[in-house]
PDB file of C-alpha atoms in Angstrom:
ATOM      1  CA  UNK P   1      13.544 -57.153  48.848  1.00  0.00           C
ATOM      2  CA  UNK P   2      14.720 -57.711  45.280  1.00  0.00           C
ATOM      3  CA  UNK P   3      14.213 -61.562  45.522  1.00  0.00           C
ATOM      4  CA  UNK P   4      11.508 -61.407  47.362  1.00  0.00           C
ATOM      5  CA  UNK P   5       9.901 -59.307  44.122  1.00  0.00           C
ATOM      6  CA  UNK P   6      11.110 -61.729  41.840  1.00  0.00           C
ATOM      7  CA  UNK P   7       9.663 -64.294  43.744  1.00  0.00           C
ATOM      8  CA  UNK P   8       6.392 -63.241  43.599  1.00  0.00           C
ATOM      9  CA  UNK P   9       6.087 -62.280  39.806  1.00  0.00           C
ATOM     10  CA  UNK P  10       5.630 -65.954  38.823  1.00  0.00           C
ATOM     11  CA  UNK P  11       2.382 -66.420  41.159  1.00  0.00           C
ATOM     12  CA  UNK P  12       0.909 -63.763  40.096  1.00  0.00           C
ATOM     13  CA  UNK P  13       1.804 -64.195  36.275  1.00  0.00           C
ATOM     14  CA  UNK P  14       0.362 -67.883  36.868  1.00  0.00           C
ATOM     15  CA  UNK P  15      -2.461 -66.107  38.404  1.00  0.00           C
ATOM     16  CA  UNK P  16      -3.194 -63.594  35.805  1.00  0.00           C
ATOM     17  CA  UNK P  17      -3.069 -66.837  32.922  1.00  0.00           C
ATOM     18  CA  UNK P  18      -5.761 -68.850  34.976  1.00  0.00           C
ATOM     19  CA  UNK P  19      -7.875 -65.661  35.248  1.00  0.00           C
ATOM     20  CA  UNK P  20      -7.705 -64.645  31.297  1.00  0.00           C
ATOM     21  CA  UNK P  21      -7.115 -68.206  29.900  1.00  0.00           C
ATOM     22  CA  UNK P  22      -3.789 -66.708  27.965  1.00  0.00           C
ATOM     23  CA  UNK P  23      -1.727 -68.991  27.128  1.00  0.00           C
ATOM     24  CA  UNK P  24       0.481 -66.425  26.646  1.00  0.00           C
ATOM     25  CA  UNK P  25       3.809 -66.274  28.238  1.00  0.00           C
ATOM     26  CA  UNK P  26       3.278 -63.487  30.397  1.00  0.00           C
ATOM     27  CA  UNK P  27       6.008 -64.825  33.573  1.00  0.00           C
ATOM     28  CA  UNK P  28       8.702 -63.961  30.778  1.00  0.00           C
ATOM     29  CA  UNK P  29       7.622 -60.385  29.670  1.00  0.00           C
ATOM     30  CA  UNK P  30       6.963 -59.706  33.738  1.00  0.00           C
ATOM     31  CA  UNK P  31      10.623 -61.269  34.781  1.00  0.00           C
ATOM     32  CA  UNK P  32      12.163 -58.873  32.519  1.00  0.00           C
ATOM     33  CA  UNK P  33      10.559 -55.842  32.986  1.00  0.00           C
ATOM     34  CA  UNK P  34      11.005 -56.584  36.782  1.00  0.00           C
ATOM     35  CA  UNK P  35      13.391 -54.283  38.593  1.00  0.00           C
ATOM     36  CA  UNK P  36      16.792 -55.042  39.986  1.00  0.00           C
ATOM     37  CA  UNK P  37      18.692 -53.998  42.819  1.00  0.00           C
ATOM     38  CA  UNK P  38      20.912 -52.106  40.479  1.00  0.00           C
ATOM     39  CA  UNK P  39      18.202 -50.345  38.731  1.00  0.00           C
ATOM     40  CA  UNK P  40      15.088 -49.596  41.435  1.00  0.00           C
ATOM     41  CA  UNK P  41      14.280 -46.489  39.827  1.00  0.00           C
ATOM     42  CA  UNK P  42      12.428 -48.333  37.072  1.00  0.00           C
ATOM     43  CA  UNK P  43       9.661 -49.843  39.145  1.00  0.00           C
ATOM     44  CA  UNK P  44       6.711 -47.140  38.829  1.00  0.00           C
ATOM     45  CA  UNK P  45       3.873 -49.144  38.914  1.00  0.00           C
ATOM     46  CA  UNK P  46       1.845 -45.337  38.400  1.00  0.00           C
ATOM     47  CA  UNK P  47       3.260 -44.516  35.264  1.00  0.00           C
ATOM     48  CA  UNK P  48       1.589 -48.261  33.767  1.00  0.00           C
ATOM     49  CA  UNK P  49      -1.989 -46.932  34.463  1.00  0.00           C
ATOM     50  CA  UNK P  50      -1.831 -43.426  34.134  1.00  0.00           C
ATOM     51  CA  UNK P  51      -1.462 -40.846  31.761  1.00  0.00           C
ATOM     52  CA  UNK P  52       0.564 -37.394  32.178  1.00  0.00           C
ATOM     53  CA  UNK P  53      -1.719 -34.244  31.527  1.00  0.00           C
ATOM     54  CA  UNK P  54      -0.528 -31.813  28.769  1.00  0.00           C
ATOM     55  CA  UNK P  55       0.608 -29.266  30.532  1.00  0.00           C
ATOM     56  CA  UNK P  56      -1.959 -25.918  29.200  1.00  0.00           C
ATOM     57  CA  UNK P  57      -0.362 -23.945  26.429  1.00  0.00           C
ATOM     58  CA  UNK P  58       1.295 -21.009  27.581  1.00  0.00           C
ATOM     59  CA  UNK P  59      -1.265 -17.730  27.308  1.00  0.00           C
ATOM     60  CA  UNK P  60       0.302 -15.612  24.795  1.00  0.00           C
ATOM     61  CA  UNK P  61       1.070 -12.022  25.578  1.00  0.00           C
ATOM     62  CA  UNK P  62      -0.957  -9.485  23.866  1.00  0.00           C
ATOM     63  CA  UNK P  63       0.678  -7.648  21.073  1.00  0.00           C
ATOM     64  CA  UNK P  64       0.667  -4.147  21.181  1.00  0.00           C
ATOM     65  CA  UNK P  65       0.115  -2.603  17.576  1.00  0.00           C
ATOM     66  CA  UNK P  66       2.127   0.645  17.033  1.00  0.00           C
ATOM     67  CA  UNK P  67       0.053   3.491  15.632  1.00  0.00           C
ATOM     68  CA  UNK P  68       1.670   2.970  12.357  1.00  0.00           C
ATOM     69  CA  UNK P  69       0.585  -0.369  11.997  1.00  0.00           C
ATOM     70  CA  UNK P  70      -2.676   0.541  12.662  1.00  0.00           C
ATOM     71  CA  UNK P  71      -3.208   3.295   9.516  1.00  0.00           C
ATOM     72  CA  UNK P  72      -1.109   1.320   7.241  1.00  0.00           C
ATOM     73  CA  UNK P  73      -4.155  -1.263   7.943  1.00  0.00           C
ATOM     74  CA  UNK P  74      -6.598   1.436   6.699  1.00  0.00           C
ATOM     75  CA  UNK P  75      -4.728   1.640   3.535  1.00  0.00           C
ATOM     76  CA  UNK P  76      -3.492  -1.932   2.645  1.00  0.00           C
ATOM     77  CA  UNK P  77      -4.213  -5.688   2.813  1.00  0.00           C
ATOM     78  CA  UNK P  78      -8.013  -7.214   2.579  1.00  0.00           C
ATOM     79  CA  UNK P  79      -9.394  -5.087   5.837  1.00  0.00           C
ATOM     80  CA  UNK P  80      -8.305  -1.863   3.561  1.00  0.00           C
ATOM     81  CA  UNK P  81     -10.931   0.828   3.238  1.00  0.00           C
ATOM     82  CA  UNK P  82     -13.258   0.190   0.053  1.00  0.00           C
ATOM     83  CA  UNK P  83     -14.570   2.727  -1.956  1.00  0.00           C
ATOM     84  CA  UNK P  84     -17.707   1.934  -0.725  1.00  0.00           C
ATOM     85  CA  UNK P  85     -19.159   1.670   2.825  1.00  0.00           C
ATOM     86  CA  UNK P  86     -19.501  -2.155   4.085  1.00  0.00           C
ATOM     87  CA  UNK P  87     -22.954  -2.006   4.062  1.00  0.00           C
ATOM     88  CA  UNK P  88     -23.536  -0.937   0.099  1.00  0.00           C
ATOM     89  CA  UNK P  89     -20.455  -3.192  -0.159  1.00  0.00           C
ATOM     90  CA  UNK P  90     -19.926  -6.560   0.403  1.00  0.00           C
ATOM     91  CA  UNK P  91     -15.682  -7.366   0.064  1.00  0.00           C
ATOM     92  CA  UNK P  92     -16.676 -10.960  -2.010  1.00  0.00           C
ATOM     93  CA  UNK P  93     -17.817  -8.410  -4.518  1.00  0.00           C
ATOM     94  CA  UNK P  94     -14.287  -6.969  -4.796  1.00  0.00           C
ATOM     95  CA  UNK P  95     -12.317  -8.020  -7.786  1.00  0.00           C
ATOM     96  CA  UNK P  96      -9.480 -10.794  -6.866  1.00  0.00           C
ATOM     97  CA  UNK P  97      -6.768  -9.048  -8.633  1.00  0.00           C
ATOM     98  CA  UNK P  98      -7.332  -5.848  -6.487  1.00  0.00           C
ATOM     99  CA  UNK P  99      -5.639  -7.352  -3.413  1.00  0.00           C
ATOM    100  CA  UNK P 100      -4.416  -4.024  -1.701  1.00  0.00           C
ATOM    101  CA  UNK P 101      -0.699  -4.330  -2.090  1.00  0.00           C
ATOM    102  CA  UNK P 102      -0.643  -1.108  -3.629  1.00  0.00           C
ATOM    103  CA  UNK P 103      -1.540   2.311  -2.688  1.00  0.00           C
ATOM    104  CA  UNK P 104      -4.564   3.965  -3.426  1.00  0.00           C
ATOM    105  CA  UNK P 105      -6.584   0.541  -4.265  1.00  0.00           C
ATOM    106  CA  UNK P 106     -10.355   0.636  -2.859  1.00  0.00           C
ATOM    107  CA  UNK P 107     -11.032  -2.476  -4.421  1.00  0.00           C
ATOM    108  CA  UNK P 108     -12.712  -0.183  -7.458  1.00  0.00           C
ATOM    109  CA  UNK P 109     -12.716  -1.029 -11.361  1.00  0.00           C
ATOM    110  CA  UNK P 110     -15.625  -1.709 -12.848  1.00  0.00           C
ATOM    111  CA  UNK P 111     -14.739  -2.279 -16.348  1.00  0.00           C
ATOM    112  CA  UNK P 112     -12.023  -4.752 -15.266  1.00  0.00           C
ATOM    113  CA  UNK P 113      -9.239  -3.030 -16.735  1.00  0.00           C
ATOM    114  CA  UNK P 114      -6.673  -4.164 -14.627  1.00  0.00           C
ATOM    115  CA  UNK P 115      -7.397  -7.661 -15.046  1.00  0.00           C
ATOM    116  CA  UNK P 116      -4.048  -8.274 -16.556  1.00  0.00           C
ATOM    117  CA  UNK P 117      -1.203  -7.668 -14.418  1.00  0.00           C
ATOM    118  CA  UNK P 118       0.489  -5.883 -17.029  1.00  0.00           C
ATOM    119  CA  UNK P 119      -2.495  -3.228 -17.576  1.00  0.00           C
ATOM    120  CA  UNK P 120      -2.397  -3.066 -13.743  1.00  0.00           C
ATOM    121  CA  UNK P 121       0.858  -1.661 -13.863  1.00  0.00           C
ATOM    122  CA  UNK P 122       0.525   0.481 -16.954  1.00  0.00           C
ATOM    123  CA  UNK P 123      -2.729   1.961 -15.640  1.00  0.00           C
ATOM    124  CA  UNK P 124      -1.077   2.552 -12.166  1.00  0.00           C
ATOM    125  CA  UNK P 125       1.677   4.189 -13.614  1.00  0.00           C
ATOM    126  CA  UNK P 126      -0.730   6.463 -16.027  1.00  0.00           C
ATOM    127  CA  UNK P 127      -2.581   7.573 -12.764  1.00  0.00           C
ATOM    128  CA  UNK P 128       0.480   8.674 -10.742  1.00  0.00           C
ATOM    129  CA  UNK P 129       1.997  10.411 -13.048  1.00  0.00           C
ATOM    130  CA  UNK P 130      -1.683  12.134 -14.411  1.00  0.00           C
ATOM    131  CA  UNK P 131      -2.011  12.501 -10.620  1.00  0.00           C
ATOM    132  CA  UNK P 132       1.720  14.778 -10.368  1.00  0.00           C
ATOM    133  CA  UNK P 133       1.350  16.715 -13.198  1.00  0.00           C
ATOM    134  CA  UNK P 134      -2.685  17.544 -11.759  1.00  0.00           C
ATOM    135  CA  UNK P 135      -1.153  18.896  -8.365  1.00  0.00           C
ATOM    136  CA  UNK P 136       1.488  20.923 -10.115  1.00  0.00           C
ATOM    137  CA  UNK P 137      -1.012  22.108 -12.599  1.00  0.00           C
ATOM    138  CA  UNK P 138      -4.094  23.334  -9.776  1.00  0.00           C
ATOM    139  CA  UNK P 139      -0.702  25.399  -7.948  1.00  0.00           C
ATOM    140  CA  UNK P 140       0.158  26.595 -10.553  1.00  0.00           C
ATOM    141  CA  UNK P 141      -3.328  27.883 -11.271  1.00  0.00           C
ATOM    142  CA  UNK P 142      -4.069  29.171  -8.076  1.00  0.00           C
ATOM    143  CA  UNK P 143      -0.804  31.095  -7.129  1.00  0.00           C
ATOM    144  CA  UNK P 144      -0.515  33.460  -9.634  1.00  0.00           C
ATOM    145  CA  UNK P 145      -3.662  34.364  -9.138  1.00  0.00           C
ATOM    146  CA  UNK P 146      -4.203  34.948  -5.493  1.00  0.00           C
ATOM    147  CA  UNK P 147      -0.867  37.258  -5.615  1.00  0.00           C
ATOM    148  CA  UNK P 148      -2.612  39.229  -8.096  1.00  0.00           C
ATOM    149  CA  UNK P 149      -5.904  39.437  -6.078  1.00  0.00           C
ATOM    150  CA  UNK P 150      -3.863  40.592  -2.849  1.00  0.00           C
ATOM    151  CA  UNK P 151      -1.531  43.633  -4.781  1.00  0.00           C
ATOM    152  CA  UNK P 152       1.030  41.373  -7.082  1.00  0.00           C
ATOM    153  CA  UNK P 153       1.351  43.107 -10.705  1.00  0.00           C
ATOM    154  CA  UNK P 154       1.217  39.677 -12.421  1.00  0.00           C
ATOM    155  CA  UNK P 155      -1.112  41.284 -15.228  1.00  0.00           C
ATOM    156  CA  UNK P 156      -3.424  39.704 -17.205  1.00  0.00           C
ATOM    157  CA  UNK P 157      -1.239  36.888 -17.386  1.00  0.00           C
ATOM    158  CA  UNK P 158      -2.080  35.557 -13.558  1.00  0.00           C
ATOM    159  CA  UNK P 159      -5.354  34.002 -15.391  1.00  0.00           C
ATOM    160  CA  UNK P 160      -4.201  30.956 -16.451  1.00  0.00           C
ATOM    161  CA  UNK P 161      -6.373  30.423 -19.736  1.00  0.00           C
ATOM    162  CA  UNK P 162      -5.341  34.317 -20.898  1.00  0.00           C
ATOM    163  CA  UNK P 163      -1.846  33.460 -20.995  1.00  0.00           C
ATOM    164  CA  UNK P 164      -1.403  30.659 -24.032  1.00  0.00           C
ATOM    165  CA  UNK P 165      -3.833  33.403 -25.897  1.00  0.00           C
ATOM    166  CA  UNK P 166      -1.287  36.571 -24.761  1.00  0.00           C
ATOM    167  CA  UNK P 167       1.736  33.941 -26.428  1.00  0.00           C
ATOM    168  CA  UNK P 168      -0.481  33.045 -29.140  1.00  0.00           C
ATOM    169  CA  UNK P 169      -0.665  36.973 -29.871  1.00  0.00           C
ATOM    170  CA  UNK P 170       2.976  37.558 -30.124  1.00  0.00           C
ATOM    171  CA  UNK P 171       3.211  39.091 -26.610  1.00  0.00           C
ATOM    172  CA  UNK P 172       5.480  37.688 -23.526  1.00  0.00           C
ATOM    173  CA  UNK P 173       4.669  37.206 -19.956  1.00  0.00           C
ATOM    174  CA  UNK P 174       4.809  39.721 -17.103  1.00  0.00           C
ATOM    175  CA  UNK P 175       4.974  38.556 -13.876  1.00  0.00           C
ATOM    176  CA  UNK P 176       5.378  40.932 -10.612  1.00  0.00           C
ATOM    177  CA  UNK P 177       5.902  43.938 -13.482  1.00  0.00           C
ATOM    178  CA  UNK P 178       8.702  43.037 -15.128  1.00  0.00           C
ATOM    179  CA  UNK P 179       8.594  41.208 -18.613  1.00  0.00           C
ATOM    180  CA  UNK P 180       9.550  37.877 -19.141  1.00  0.00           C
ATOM    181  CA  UNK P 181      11.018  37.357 -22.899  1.00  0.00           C
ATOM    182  CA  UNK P 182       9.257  33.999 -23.317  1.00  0.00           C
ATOM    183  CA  UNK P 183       7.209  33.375 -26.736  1.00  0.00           C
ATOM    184  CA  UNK P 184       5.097  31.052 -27.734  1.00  0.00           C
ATOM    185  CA  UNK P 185       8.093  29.130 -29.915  1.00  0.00           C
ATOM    186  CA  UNK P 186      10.295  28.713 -26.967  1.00  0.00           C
ATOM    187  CA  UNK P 187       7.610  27.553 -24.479  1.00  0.00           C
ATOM    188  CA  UNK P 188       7.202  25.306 -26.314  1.00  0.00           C
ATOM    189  CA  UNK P 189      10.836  24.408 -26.944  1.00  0.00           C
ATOM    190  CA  UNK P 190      11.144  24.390 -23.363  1.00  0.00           C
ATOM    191  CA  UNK P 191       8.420  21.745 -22.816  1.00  0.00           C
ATOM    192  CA  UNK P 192       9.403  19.188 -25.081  1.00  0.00           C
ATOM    193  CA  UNK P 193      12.784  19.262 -24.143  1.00  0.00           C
ATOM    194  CA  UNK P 194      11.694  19.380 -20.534  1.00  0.00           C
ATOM    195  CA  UNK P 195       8.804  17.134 -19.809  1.00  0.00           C
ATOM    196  CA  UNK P 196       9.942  14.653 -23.106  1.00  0.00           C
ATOM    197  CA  UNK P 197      13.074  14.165 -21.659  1.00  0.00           C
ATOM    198  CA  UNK P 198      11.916  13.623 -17.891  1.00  0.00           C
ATOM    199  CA  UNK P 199       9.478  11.287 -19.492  1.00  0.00           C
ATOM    200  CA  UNK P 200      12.290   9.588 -21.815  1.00  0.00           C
ATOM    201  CA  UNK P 201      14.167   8.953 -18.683  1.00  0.00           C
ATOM    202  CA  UNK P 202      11.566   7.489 -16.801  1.00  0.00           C
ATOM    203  CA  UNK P 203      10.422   4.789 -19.668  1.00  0.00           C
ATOM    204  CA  UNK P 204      14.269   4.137 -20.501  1.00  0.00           C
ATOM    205  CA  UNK P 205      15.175   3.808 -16.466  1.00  0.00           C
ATOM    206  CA  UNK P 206      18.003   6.035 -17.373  1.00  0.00           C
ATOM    207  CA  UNK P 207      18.672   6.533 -14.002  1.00  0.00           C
ATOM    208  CA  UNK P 208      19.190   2.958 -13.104  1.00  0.00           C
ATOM    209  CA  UNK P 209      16.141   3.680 -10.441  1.00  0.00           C
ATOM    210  CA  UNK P 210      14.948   0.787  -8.317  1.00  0.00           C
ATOM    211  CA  UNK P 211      11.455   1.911  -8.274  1.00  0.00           C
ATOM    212  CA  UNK P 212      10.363   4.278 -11.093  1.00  0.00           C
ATOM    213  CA  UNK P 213       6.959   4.948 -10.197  1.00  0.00           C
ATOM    214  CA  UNK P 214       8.353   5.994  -6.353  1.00  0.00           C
ATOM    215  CA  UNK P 215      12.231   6.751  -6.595  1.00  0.00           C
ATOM    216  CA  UNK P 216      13.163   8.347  -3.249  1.00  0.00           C
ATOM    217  CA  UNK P 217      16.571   9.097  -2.994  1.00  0.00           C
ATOM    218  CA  UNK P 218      17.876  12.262  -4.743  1.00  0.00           C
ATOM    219  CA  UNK P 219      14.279  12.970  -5.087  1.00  0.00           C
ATOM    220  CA  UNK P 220      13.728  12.854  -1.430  1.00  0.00           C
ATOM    221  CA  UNK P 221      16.007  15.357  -0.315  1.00  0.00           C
ATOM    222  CA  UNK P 222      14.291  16.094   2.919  1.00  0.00           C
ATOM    223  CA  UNK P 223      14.423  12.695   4.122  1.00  0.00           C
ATOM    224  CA  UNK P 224      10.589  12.184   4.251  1.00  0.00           C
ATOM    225  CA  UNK P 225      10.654   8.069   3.040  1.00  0.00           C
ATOM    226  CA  UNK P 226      13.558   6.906   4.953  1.00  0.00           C
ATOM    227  CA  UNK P 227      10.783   4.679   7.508  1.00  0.00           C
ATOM    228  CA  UNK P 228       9.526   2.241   4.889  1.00  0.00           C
ATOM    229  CA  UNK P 229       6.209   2.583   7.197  1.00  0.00           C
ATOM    230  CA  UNK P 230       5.787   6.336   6.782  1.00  0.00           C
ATOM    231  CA  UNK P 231       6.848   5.600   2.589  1.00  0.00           C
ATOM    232  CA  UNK P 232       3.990   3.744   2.361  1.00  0.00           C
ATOM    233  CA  UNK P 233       1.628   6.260   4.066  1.00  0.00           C
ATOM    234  CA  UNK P 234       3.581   8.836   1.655  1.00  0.00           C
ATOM    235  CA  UNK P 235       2.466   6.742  -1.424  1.00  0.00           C
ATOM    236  CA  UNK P 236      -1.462   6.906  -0.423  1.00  0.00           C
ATOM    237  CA  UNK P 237      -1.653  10.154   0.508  1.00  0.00           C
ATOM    238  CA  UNK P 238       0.179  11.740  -2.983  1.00  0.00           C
ATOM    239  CA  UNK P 239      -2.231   9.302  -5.228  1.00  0.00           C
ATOM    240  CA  UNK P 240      -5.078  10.312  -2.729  1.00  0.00           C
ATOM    241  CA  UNK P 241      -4.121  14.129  -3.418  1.00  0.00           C
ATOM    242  CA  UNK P 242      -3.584  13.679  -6.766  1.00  0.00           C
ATOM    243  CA  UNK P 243      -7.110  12.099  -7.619  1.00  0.00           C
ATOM    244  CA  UNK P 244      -8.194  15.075  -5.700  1.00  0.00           C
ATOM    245  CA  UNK P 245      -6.137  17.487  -8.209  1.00  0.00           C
ATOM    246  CA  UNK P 246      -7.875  15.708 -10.844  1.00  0.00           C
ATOM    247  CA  UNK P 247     -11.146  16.502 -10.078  1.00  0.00           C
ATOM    248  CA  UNK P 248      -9.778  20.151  -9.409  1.00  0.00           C
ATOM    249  CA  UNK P 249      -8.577  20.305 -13.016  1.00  0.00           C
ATOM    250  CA  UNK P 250     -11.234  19.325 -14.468  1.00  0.00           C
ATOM    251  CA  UNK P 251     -13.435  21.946 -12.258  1.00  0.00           C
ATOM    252  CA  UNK P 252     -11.239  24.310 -13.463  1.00  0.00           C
ATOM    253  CA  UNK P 253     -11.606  23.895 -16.785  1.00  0.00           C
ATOM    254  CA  UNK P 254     -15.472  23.544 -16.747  1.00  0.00           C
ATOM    255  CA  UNK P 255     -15.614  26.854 -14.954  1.00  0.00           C
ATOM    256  CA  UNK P 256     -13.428  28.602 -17.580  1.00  0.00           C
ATOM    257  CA  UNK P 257     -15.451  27.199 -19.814  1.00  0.00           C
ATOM    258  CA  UNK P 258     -18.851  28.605 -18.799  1.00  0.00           C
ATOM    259  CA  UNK P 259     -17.724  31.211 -16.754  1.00  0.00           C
ATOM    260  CA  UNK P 260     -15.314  32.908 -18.054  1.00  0.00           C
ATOM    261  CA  UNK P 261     -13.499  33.246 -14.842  1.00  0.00           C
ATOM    262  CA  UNK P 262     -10.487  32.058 -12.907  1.00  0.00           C
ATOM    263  CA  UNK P 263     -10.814  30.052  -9.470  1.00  0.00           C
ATOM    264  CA  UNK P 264     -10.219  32.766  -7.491  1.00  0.00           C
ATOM    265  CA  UNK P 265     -11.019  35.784  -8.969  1.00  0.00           C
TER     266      UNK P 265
END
């Protein structure tokens, strides 16, 4: 069978030249690309005049998206929540620096103040800690003075704008009705030494902290930031509740002001 195939390639190379007018050698390219006994496999005359389909890509399975994911999208990234709906809103409007890698962004600063990325950080930094001192500050008003409306001898001293005036008099604190030796001298002893030197440490990084703004560790003793996932969620929710405090501060003070009152009395 193998001669007679190599027989036949001439006349029908000599054939193919008459029909074409080639005078191209085509009887050499054919004898060598012929198959031989030793070698039938390559003879797939098929293969010359067709074409192998792709095979179809493989359907990817669907990812499921854990619960976590999901609100971390709410909070972060260029889907985040904006401070406006997305109808008042359009996200082209957004400022480019305000990409949503941080917590608590909404895409909001109209007087461009974070346009420099070393304002962004000073300003973020600002707000946190405004933000901490705001939530400790609205406790610290209310307490006090809901023990003393529900049967706590705190005194007068439970209102907090009547205490720097009873220190300011001479007179000390009195809390559950015993006296507290605390004058206006060492309060304020107490708070520069205090609050300077927690702030000292803090610009300084004289704790060798790897994040200052969000430290964990030692000051995470319950363990709440060990997931990085849930850390993040921590972050937004303590800026979003100290914005809140804010705004509760400053309610505070306006109601003192004209009022004459405490929150909750």
């Amino acid at each position: 069978m193998a001669s007679l195939a190599a027989s036949s390639t001439p006349a029908a190379s000599i054939g193919v030249k008459e029909m074409l007018g080639n005078p191209l050698n085509v009887s050499s390219a054919v004898r060598t690309s012929a198959p031989g006994a030793s070698n039938p496999s390559t003879f797939k005359p098929v293969a010359l005049f067709s074409k192998k389909k792709a095979a179809p890509p493989a359907k990817s399975k669907p990812v499921a998206v854990s619960p976590v994911n999901e609100e971390l999208a709410k909070w972060y990234g260029p889907d985040r929540r904006i401070f406006l709906p997305e109808g008042l809103l359009d996200r082209s409007e957004i400022p480019e620096y305000l990409t949503g890698e941080v917590p608590g962004d909404y895409g909001y600063d109209p007087f461009g103040l974070s346009k420099k990325p070393d304002d962004f950080s000073k300003y973020q930094a600002y707000e946190l800690i405004h933000a901490r001192w705001a939530m400790l500050g609205a406790a610290g008003f209310i307490i006090p003075e809901a023990f003393n409306k529900f049967g706590a001898n705190c005194g007068p001293e439970a209102v907090w704008f009547k205490t720097g005036a009873l220190l300011l008099d001479g007179n000390t604190l009195n809390y559950f009705g015993k006296n507290i030796p605390i004058n206006l001298v060492f309060a304020v002893i107490a708070e520069i030494v205090l609050v300077g030197g927690a702030e000292y440490y803090r610009i300084t990084n004289g704790l060798d902290l790897e994040d200052k703004l969000h430290p964990g560790g030692p000051f995470d003793p319950l363990g709440l930031a060990k997931d990085p996932d849930q850390f993040a969620l921590l972050k937004v929710k303590e800026i979003k509740n100290g914005r809140l405090a804010m705004f509760a501060m400053l309610g505070f003070f306006l109601q003192a002001y004209v009022t004459e009152r405490a929150p909750t009395l």
